[in-house]
Short mmCIF file of C-alpha atoms and ligand atoms in Angstrom, two decimals:
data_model
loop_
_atom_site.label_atom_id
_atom_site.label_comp_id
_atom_site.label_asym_id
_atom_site.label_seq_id
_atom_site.Cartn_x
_atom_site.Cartn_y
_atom_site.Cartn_z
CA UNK W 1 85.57 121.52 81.03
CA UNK W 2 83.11 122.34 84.17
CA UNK W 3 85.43 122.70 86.55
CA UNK W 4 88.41 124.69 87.54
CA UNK W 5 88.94 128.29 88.19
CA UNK W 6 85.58 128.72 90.47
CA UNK W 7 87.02 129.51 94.15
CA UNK W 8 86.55 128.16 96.50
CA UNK W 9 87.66 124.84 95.49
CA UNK W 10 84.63 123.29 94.18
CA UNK W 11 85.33 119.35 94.65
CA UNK W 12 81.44 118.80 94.09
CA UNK W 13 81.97 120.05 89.99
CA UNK W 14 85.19 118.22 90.16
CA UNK W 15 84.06 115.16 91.01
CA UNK W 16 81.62 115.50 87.90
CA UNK W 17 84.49 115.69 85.60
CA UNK W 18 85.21 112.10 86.60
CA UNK W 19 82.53 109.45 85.06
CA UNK W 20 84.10 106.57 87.49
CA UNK W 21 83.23 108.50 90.96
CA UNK W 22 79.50 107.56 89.74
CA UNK W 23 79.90 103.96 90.21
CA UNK W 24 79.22 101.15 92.40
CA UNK W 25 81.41 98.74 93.95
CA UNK W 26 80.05 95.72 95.91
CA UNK W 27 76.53 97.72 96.70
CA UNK W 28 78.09 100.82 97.56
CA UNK W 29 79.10 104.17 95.72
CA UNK W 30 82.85 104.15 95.05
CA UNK W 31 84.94 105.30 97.41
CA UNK W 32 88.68 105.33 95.27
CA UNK W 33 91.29 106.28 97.93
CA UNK W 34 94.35 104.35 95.81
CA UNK W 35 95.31 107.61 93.53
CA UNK W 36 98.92 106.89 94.31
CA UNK W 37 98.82 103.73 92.72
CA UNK W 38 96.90 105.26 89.56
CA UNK W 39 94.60 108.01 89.57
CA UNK W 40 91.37 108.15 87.81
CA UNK W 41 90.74 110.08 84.73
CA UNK W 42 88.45 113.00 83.90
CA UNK W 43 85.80 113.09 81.03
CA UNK W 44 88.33 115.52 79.05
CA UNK W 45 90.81 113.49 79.13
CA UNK W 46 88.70 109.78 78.45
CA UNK W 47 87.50 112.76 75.19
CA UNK W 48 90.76 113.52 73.73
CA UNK W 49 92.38 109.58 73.70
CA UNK W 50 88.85 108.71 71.87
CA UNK W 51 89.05 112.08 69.42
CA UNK W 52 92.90 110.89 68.97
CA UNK W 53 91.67 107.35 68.11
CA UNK W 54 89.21 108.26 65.91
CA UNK W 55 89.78 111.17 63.90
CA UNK W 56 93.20 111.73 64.29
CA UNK W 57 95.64 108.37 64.56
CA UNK W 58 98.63 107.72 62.31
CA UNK W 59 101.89 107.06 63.41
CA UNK W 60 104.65 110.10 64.25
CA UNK W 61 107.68 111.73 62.50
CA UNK W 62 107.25 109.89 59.53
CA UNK W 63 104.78 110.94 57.24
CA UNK W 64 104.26 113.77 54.69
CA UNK W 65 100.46 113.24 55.13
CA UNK W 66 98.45 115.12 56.92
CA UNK W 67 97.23 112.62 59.55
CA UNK W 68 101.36 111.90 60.18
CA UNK W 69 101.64 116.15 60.29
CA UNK W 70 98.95 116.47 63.06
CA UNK W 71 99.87 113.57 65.48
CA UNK W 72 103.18 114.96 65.66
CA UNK W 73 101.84 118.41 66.16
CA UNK W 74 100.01 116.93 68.87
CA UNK W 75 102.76 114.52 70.68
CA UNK W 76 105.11 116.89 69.86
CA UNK W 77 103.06 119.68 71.50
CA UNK W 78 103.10 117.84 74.52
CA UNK W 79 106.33 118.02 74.95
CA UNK W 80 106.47 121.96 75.27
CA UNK W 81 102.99 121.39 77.51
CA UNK W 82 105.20 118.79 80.50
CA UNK W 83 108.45 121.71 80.23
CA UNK W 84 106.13 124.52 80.72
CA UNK W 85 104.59 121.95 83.60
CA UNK W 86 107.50 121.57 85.14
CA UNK W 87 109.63 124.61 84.33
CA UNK W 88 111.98 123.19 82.65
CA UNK W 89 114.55 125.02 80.08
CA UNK W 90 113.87 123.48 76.49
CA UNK W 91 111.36 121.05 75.24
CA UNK W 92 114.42 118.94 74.31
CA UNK W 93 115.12 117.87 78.19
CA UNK W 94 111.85 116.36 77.90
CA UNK W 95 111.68 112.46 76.79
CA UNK W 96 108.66 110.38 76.66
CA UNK W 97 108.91 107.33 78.28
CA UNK W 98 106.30 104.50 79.48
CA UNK W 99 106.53 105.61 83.26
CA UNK W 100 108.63 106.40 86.58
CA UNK W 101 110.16 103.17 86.11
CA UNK W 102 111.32 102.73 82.50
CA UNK W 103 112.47 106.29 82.83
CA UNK W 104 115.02 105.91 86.15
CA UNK W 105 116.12 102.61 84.20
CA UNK W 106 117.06 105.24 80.89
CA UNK W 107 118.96 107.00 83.38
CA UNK W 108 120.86 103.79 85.36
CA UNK W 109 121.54 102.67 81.75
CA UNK W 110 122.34 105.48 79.93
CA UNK W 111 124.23 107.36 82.50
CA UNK W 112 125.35 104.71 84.76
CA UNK W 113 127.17 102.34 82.27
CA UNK W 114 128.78 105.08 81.09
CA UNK W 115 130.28 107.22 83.52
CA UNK W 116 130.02 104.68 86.94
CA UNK W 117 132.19 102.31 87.65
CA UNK W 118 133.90 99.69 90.09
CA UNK W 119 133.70 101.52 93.85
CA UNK W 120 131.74 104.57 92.94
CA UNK W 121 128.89 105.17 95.80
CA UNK W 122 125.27 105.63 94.26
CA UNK W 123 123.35 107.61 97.43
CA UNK W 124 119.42 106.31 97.81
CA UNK W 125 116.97 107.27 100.73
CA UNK W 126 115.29 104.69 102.71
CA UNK W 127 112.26 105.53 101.47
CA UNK W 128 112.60 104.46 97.52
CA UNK W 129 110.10 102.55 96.03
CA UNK W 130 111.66 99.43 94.59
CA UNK W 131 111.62 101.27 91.13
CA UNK W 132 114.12 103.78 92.40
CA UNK W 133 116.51 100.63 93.68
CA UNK W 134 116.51 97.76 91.71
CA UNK W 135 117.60 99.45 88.31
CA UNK W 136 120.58 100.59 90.09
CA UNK W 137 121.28 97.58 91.93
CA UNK W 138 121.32 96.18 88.26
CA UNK W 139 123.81 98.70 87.41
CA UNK W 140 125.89 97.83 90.47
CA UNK W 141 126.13 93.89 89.80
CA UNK W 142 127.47 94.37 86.34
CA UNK W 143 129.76 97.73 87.12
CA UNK W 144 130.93 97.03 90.90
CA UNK W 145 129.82 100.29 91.85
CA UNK W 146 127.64 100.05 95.88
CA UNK W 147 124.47 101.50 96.72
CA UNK W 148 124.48 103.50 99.86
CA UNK W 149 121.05 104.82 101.67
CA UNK W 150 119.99 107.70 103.60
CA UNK W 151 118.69 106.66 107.05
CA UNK W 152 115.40 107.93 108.45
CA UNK W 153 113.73 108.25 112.01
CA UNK W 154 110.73 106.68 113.33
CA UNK W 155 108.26 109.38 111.77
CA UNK W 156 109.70 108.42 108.07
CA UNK W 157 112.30 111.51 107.94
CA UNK W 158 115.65 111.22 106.41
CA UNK W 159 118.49 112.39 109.00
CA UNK W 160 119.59 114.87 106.45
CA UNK W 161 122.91 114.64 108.89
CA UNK W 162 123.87 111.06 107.58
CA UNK W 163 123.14 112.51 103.97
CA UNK W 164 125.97 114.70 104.67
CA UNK W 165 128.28 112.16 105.94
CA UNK W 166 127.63 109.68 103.25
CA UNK W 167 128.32 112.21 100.55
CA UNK W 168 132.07 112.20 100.34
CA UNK W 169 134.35 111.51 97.14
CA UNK W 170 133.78 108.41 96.15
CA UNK W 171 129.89 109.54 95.81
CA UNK W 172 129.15 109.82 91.78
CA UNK W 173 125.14 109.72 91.91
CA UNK W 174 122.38 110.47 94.20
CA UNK W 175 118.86 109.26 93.28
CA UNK W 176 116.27 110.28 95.84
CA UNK W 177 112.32 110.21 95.69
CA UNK W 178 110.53 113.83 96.40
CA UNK W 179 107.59 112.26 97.87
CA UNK W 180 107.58 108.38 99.48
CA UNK W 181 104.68 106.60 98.42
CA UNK W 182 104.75 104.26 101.02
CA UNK W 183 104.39 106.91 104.17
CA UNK W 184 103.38 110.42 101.80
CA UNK W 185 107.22 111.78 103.58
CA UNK W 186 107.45 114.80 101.42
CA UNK W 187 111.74 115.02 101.47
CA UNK W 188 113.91 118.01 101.11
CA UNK W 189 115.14 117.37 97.54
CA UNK W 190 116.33 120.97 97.09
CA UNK W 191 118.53 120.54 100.47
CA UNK W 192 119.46 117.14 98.65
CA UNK W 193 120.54 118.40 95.60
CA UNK W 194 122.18 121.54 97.08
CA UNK W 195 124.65 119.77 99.24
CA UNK W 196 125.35 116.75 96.16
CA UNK W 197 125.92 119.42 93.88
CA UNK W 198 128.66 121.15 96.13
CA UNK W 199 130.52 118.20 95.28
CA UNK W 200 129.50 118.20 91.50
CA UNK W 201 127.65 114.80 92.06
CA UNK W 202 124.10 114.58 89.58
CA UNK W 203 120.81 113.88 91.57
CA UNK W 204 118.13 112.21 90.11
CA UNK W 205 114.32 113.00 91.59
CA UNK W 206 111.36 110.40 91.31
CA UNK W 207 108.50 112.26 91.29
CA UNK W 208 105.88 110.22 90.92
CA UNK W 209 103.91 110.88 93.93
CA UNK W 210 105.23 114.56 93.54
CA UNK W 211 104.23 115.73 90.32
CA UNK W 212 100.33 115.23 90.48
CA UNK W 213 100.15 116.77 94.20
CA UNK W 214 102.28 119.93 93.74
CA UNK W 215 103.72 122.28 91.51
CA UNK W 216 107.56 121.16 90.28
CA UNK W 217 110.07 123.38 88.88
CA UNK W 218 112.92 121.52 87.74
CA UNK W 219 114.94 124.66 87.13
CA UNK W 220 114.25 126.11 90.75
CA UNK W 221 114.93 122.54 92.13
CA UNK W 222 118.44 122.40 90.18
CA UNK W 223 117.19 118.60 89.76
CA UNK W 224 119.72 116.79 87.27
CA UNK W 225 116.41 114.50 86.08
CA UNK W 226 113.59 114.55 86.99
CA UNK W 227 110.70 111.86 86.44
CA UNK W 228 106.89 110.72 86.86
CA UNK W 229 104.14 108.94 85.43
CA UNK W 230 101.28 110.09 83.40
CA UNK W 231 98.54 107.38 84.92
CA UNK W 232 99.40 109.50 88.83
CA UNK W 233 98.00 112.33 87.27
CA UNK W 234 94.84 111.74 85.35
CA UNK W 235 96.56 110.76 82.17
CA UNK W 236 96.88 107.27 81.30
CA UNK W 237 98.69 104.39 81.44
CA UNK W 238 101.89 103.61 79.68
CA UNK W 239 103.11 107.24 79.29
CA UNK W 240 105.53 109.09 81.49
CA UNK W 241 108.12 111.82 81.30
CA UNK W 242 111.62 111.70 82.02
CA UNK W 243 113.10 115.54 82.36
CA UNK W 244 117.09 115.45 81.77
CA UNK W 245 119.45 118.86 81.49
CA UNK W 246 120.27 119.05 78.33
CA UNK W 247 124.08 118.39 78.70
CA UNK W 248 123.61 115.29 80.34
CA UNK W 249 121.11 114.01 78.12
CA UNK W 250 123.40 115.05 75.23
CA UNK W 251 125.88 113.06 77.23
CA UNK W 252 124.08 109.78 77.65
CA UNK W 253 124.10 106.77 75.37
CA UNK W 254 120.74 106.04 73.98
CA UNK W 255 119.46 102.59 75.98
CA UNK W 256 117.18 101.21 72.77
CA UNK W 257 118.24 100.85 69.62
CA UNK W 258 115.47 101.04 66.37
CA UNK W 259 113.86 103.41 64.47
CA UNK W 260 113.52 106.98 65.38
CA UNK W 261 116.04 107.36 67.67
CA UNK W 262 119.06 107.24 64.34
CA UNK W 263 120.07 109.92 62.30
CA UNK W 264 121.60 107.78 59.65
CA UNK W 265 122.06 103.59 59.86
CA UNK W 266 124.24 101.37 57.67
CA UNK W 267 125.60 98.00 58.48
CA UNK W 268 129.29 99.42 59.01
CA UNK W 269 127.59 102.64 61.32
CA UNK W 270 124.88 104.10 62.75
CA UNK W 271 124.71 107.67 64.07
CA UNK W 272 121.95 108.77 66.39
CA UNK W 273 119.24 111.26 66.48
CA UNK W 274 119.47 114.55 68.48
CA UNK W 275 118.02 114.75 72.10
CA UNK W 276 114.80 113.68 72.95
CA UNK W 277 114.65 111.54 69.97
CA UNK W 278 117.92 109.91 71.15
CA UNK W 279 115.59 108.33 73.76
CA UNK W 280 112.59 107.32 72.26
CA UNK W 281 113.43 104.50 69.92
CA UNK W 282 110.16 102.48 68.02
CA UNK W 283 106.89 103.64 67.88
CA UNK W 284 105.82 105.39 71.16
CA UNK W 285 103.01 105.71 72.99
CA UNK W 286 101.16 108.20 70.82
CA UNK W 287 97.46 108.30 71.80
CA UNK W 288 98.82 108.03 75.64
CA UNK W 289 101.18 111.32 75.50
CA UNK W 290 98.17 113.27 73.61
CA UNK W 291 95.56 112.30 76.43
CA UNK W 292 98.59 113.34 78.93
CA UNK W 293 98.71 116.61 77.58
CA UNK W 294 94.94 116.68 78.17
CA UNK W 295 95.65 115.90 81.66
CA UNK W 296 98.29 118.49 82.51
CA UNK W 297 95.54 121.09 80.78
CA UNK W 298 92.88 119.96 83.37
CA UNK W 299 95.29 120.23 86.37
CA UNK W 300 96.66 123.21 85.46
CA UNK W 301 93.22 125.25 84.82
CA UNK W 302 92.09 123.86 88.80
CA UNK W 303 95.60 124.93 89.51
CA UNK W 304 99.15 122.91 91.70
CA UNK W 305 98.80 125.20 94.21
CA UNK W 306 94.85 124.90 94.90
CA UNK W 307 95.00 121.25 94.41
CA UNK W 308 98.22 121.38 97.06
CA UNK W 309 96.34 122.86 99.51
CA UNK W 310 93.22 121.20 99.06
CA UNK W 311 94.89 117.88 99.90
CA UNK W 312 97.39 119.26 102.46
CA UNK W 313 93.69 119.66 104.67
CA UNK W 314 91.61 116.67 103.56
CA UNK W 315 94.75 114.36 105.33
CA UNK W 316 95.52 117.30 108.31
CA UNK W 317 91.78 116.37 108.48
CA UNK W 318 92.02 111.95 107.85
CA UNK W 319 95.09 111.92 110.15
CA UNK W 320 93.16 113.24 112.45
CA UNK W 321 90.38 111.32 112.39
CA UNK W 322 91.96 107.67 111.54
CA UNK W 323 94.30 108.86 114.32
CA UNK W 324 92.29 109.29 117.12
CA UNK W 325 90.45 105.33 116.42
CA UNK W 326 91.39 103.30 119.01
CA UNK W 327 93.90 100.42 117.80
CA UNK W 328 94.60 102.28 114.83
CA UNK W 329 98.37 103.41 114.38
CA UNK W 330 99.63 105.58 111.62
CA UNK W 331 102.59 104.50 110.32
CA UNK W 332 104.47 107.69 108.85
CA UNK W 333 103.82 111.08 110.57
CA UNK W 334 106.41 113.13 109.28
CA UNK W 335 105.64 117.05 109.44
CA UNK W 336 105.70 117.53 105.70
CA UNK W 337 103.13 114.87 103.88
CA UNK W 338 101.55 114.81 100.51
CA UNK W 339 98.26 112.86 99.78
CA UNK W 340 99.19 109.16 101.76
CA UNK W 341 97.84 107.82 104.88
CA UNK W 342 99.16 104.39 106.28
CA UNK W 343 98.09 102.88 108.96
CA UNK W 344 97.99 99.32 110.33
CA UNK W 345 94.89 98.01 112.86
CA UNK W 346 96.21 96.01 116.23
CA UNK W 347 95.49 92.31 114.99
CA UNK W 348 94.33 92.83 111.40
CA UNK W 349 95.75 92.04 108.69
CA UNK W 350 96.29 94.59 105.82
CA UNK W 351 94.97 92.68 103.59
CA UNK W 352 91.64 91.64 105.93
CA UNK W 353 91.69 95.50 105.91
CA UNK W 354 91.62 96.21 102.17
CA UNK W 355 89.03 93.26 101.85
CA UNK W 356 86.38 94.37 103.98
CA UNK W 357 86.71 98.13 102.85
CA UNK W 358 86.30 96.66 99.65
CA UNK W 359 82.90 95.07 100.65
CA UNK W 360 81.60 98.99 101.17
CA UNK W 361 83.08 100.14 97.83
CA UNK W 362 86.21 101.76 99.68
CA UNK W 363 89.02 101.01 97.49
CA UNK W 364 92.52 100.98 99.45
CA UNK W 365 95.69 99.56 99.27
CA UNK W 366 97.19 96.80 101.22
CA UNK W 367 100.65 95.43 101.23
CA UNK W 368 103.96 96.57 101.25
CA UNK W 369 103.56 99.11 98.49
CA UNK W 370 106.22 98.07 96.45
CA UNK W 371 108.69 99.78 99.52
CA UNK W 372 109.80 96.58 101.17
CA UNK W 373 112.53 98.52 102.83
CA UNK W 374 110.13 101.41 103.82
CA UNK W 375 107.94 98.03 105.86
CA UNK W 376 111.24 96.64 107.50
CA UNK W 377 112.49 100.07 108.77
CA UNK W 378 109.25 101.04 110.09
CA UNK W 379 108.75 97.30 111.63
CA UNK W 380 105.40 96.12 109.97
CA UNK W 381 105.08 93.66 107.06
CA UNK W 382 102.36 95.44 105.34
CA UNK W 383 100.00 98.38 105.80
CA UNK W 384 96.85 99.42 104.70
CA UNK W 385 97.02 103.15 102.70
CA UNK W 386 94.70 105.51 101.62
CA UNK W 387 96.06 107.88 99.36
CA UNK W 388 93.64 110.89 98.62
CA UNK W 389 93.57 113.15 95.38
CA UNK W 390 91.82 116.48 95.02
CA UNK W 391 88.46 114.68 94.35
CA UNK W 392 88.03 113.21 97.12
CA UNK W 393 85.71 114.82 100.21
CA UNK W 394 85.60 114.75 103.93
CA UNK W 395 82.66 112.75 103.36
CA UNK W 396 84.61 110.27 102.01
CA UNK W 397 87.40 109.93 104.89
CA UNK W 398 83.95 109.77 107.39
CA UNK W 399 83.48 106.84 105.18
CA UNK W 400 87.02 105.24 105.49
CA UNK W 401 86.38 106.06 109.30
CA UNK W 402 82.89 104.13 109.70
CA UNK W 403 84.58 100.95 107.40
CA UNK W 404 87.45 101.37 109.41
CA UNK W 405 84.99 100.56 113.05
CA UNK W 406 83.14 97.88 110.90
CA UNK W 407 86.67 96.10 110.10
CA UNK W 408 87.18 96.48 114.49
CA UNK W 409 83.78 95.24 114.65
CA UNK W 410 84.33 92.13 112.33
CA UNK W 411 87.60 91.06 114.34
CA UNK W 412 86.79 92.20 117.49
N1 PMP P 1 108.24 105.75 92.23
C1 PMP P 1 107.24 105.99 93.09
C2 PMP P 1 107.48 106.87 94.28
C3 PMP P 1 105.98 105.42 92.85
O1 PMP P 1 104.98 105.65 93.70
C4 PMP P 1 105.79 104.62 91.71
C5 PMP P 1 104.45 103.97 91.41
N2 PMP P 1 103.85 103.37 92.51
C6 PMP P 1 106.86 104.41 90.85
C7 PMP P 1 108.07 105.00 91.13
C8 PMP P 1 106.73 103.59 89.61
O2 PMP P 1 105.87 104.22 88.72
P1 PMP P 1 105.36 103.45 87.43
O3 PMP P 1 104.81 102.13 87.92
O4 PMP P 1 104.30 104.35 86.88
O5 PMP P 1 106.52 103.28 86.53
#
C-alpha cells in the first residue's frame, strides 16, 4: 500500500491506489462523483479478490483440506476485521450478507414475523431510501402492523420533536438511516436510539452512506443492528454486513433455509446452527467478504477520522461553490452532512444534467435516488447529486463547477 498514514492527507498518493481515476470517459479524464451509489476500488483490494481467485479458492466450513482450512481462515477473519470496524462486542453479531438491502430484509423477516404483529407501529424517517421501507411495508401487509415516519423541515432535518410524539406504546420497532443518501442529512441516531430505548423499543441503523464516511461504534451508538454495504466502501459488490446484539440475533428465526445455516437435518427435524451461521444459509459470497476485509484494512491505515474530515471540507468547499451559481439550488442543507451534494438547475432536467456532465467525463447521479419520498417532501421530481469520497480533489468540484456553466450554457 502507498498511501495512508503520511499527514497531511495526501489525496494525490491516494488517488494512485485507485487504477480507475486514470481513465477516460467521453475525451475527458474521469471525474467519478457517484461514490454513494458504489465506490471505486483500490489496487489492494482489485490484488487480494485476484490472489483469492487464484491461489486460494475452495468453498468454506466444509473441508478438511487445506484450501477449505484457509478460505475460512480468511472469511472467517473478516468477521473479527468488520467487529473491530465497527466496535462491536463479539464476532458472532456479525453476519455476512449480500448488502444494506438483503440485510434490513433478514431483520423485517427474522425479527418482524416473529415478534410484530396486527397494530404494532414500526417508526421510519422521511429520509429512508426505499431499501429501508419497502421490506417493512412487506412485513406490514402480511402482519397488519403500520409504518409511521419521522417528519423533517425544509433543510432535510428530522423534527426530533415528532420522533418523540410518535414513540408511544404501541411503537415495537424503529428503523432509521444514519446518513440520507438522497440529501447527505447526517441524523442523530444516538438521540434516536436513546429516547426508543427508554421505552425498550429495538432500533435498527442503515448505514450505508455512514459506514464508509465515518467511524461507527455500534456499542457507543447502543444500535440494536446495524448495517452497510461492502461496494460503499471500496470492497465489492455483493457483500455486506449486518451487525445484530447477540440476544436478538439468538432470538431471530433464520430467513433461508439450506446448508450451513443447520446443526443437524432429518426429514421429521431440523435444528439450526449457532449465530452468525444461523444467517448465512448456501454458499456465500466468499471471494467478496475476503476483498472486503482488504477494504476495511485500506480505510483503516488512511484512518475514519482523517477521511471524515477530509470530506467534511471538500463539500463545506462544493456547497459553496455549486451554491453561489446562479440558478443552481441545493436541495438539502442541513448543518450536519456527509459526502452528498444535490442540487437541481432552474429549467434542466436532472437527467439533461447527468448527460452533459457525462460528455466531460463527470460521472453524477440523476434521478430520484431510490428516495421517492425524500423528492416529494422536498418538492422536486429528481435531482442531480454528486457524492464525493476521500479521493476526490478541489480540482475536481472546479470541474463539476465549469460542467455545471456549460450545462447553463447549453440551455440557456
Ligand atoms: N440504504 C442507503 C442509505 C443506501 O444509500 C443504499 C444504496 N444506495 C441502500 C440502503 C441499499 O444498499 P445496497 O444496494 O448495497 O443493498
Amino acid at each position: 500500500m502507498t498511501t495512508a498514514l503520511q499527514t497531511p492527507f495526501d489525496v494525490a498518493a491516494i488517488r494512485r491506489d485507485f487504477p480507475i481515476l486514470g481513465r477516460q470517459v467521453n475525451g475527458s479524464p474521469l471525474i467519478f462523483l457517484d461514490s454513494a451509489a458504489s465506490s471505486q476500488m483500490p489496487q489492494v483490494v482489485i490484488d487480494r479478490l485476484v490472489q483469492y481467485q487464484t491461489h486460494e479458492h475452495a468453498n468454506v466450513h466444509r473441508g478438511v483440506h487445506t484450501l477449505s482450512q484457509e478460505a475460512t481462515t480468511a472469511y472467517e477473519g473478516v468477521r473479527r476485521k468488520v467487529r473491530e470496524l465497527i466496535g462491536a462486542k463479539e464476532d458472532r453479531e456479525i453476519v455476512f450478507t449480500r448488502g444494506t438491502t438483503e440485510a434490513i430484509n433478514l431483520v423485517a423477516h427474522g425479527y418482524g414475523r416473529s415478534f410484530l404483529g396486527a397494530g404494532d407501529e414500526i417508526i421510519l424517517s422521511a429520509l429512508e431510501h426505499h431499501a429501508n421501507i419497502v421490506p417493512w411495508q412487506m412485513l406490514c401487509e402480511d402482519k397488519g402492523c403500520v409504518i409511521r415516519v419521522i417528519p423533517m423541515d425544509d433543510r432535510g432535518v428530522l423534527d426530533m420533536d415528532a420522533y418523540r410524539e410518535l414513540l408511544n406504546e404501541r411503537t415495537k420497532f424503529v428503523s432509521v438511516t444514519h446518513v440520507s443518501n438522497a440529501l447527505g442529512t447526517v441524523n442523530p441516531v444516538g438521540e434516536i436510539i436513546r429516547l426508543a430505548h427508554e421505552r425498550g423499543v429495538p432500533v435498527l441503523v442503515d448505514g450505508a452512506q455512514a459506514a464508509p464516511h465515518m467511524r461507527v461504534n455500534v456499542q457507543e451508538l447502543d444500535a440494536d443492528f446495524y448495517t452497510f454495504s461492502g461496494h460503499k466502501m471500496c470492497g465489492p459488490t455483493g457483500i455486506g454486513i449486518l451487525y445484530g446484539k447477540a440476544e436478538l440475533l439468538e432470538k431471530m428465526k433464520p430467513w433461508q433455509g439450506g446448508g450451513d445455516m443447520i446443526l443437524s437435518v432429518s426429514f421429521e427435524k431440523t435444528t439450526y446452527n449457532a449465530i452468525p451461521h444461523k444467517f448465512e444459509a448456501g454458499t456465500p459470497p466468499i471471494a467478496a467478504a475476503i476483498a472486503l476485509g482488504a477494504a476495511i484494512d485500506y480505510l483503516q491505515a488512511i484512518g475514519l477520522d482523517a477521511i471524515a474530515a477530509y470530506e467534511h471540507e471538500l463539500l463545506a468547499y462544493a456547497t459553496e461553490r455549486v451554491g453561489a451559481i446562479p440558478g443552481v439550488t441545493i436541495i438539502g442543507t442541513a448543518p450536519e452532512k456527509a459526502a452528498v451534494l444535490s442540487f437541481v438547475i432552474d429549467g434542466v432536467h436532472p437527467h439533461d444534467i447527468g448527460t452533459i456532465l457525462d460528455q466531460e467525463g463527470i460521472a453524477v447521479r440523476a434521478g430520484h435516488h431510490c428516495a421517492q419520498p425524500v423528492m416529494k417532501r422536498m418538492g422536486v421530481p429528481a435531482t442531480a447529486r454528486a457524492s464525493f469520497a476521500f479521493y476526490n480533489t478541489r480540482a475536481e468540484v472546479d470541474a463539476l463547477v465549469a460542467g455545471i456553466s456549460t450545462v447553463k450554457e447549453i440551455f440557456g
